[in-house]
Amino acid sequence: KHTMAKSRFEYVRDFELDDRCLPNCWLVVRIDGHSFHRFSEIHHFAKPNDDRALQLMTYSAQSVMDEYKDIILCYGQSDEYSFVFKKNTKLFCRRASKLMTNVVSLFTSTFVFTWSRYFSTQDLKYPPSFDARTICYPSDQNLKDYLSWRQADCHINNLYNTCFWKLVQEKSLSPAESQARLKGTLSSDKNEMLFTEFNINYNNLPEIYRKGTILIRQKKNEESETFTSITSSNTQPKKCLPRILTLNVDMIANKFWTEYSYLLER
Ligand code: ATP
Ligand code: ATP
Ligand code: MG
Ligand code: MG
Ligand code: MG
Ligand code: MG
Ligand code: MG
């Protein structure tokens, strides 16, 4: 590559602001589908939870995690995914805009590229987009609280949406009537409604709907023998990377962080 002579226009680069994130903080990139209320209607998502969409979201997150090895954990629900980078990542010099744009564009292109594998009988009608933001969390507790916040959001929305769609689908209420019926109700009221009117115990619904999806890498020392494989074309043993685990468990109680304590180490 030939060296570029400095032109008199070069000064405009100085208008770019320094957006490097604070050192030694957890970096979180969260992406969220743009107008997915509409997108999910146009693509006939099953309500309240379309499994194809959840699987495609998770596949796309996994492709991001495969590409960027400094991601230690991902958490997804609905049309959003959060990506947690290790505290000392040097990726893109920790530049917030570089991190989030590379994550969100790879996520989006994988989502589109892989659409038909999950939506085999539903054409993609228009190009979807996702927004992104980068957030720095200085302490482990801040990071845990962030993830708890997203998981609590998953639970609150899923409880509401489960009631909402039961009223629409089984009691033939209009969306407006269903919304009015649920206005001002507490979680306990909604649990009660599901139980008495629809014979549903909310806690027995699939965990993926109630808890969302967590992606983590398997602990390093468990990998050594399990993940050494011989490639067919080559006799050299190929060291594979730790497998990515997919979990649909609670992250709010401390149990998760004691069981997977290695995630926050180093
Ligand atoms: P980075 O990820 O840092 O942007 P990069 O490989 O994309 O790395 P750039 O400085 O953005 O590097 O340069 C883009 C490169 O892509 C060019 O150097 C060229 O090799 C290739 N390229 C882009 N567009 C074309 C094109 N239309 N025809 C041929 N080559 C192209
Ligand atoms: P914005 O552009 O502000 O994010 P939005 O329409 O995407 O607007 P969100 O708050 O992000 O609003 O909510 C996403 C919406 O997408 C949900 O309310 C739901 O209607 C729909 N949705 C996302 N994933 C699924 C899914 N797996 N199954 C059914 N519906 C889904
Ligand atoms: Mg939103
Ligand atoms: Mg959205
Ligand atoms: Mg959303
Ligand atoms: Mg470049
Ligand atoms: Mg380039």
Coordinates of C-alpha atoms and ligand atoms in Angstrom, one line a residue, residues 32-41 45-55 57 77-80 129 131 153 157 161 165, ligand 2:
D32 CA -32.6 -3.7 19.0
G33 CA -34.8 -4.3 16.0
H34 CA -36.2 -1.1 14.4
S35 CA -40.0 -1.1 14.4
F36 CA -40.3 -4.8 15.0
H37 CA -43.8 -4.4 16.1
R38 CA -44.6 -3.7 12.5
F39 CA -41.9 -6.2 11.2
S40 CA -43.4 -9.0 13.2
E41 CA -46.9 -8.3 11.9
F45 CA -44.9 -13.9 13.7
A46 CA -46.7 -16.2 16.0
K47 CA -47.8 -14.2 19.1
P48 CA -46.7 -13.7 21.7
N49 CA -43.6 -15.7 20.9
D50 CA -42.4 -16.8 17.5
D51 CA -39.8 -19.5 17.9
R52 CA -38.4 -19.1 14.4
A53 CA -37.6 -15.4 15.2
L54 CA -36.0 -16.2 18.5
Q55 CA -33.8 -18.9 16.9
M57 CA -31.9 -13.8 16.6
Q77 CA -35.0 -11.5 24.3
S78 CA -37.7 -10.2 21.9
D79 CA -35.9 -8.2 19.2
E80 CA -32.9 -7.3 21.2
S129 CA -32.5 -2.9 10.5
D131 CA -30.1 0.1 16.2
D153 CA -37.9 -6.6 31.2
N157 CA -43.2 -8.0 28.8
N161 CA -48.0 -10.2 26.2
W165 CA -52.7 -12.5 23.3
Ligands
ATP2 P1 -38.4 0.3 18.3 O1 -38.0 0.6 16.9 O2 -38.5 1.6 19.1 O3 -37.5 -0.7 18.9 P2 -40.3 -1.8 18.1 O4 -41.6 -1.9 17.4 O5 -39.2 -2.7 17.6 O6 -39.8 -0.3 18.2 P3 -39.8 -3.0 20.8 O7 -40.1 -2.4 22.1 O8 -38.4 -3.2 20.4 O9 -40.6 -2.1 19.7 O10 -40.6 -4.4 20.8 C1 -40.3 -5.3 19.8 C2 -41.6 -5.9 19.3 O11 -41.4 -6.9 18.3 C3 -42.4 -6.6 20.4 O12 -43.3 -5.8 21.0 C4 -43.1 -7.7 19.6 O13 -44.3 -7.2 19.0 C5 -42.2 -8.0 18.4 N1 -41.4 -9.2 18.5 C6 -40.1 -9.3 18.6 N2 -39.7 -10.5 18.7 C7 -40.8 -11.3 18.6 C8 -41.0 -12.7 18.6 N3 -40.0 -13.6 18.7 N4 -42.3 -13.2 18.5 C9 -43.3 -12.3 18.4 N5 -43.2 -11.0 18.4 C10 -41.9 -10.4 18.5

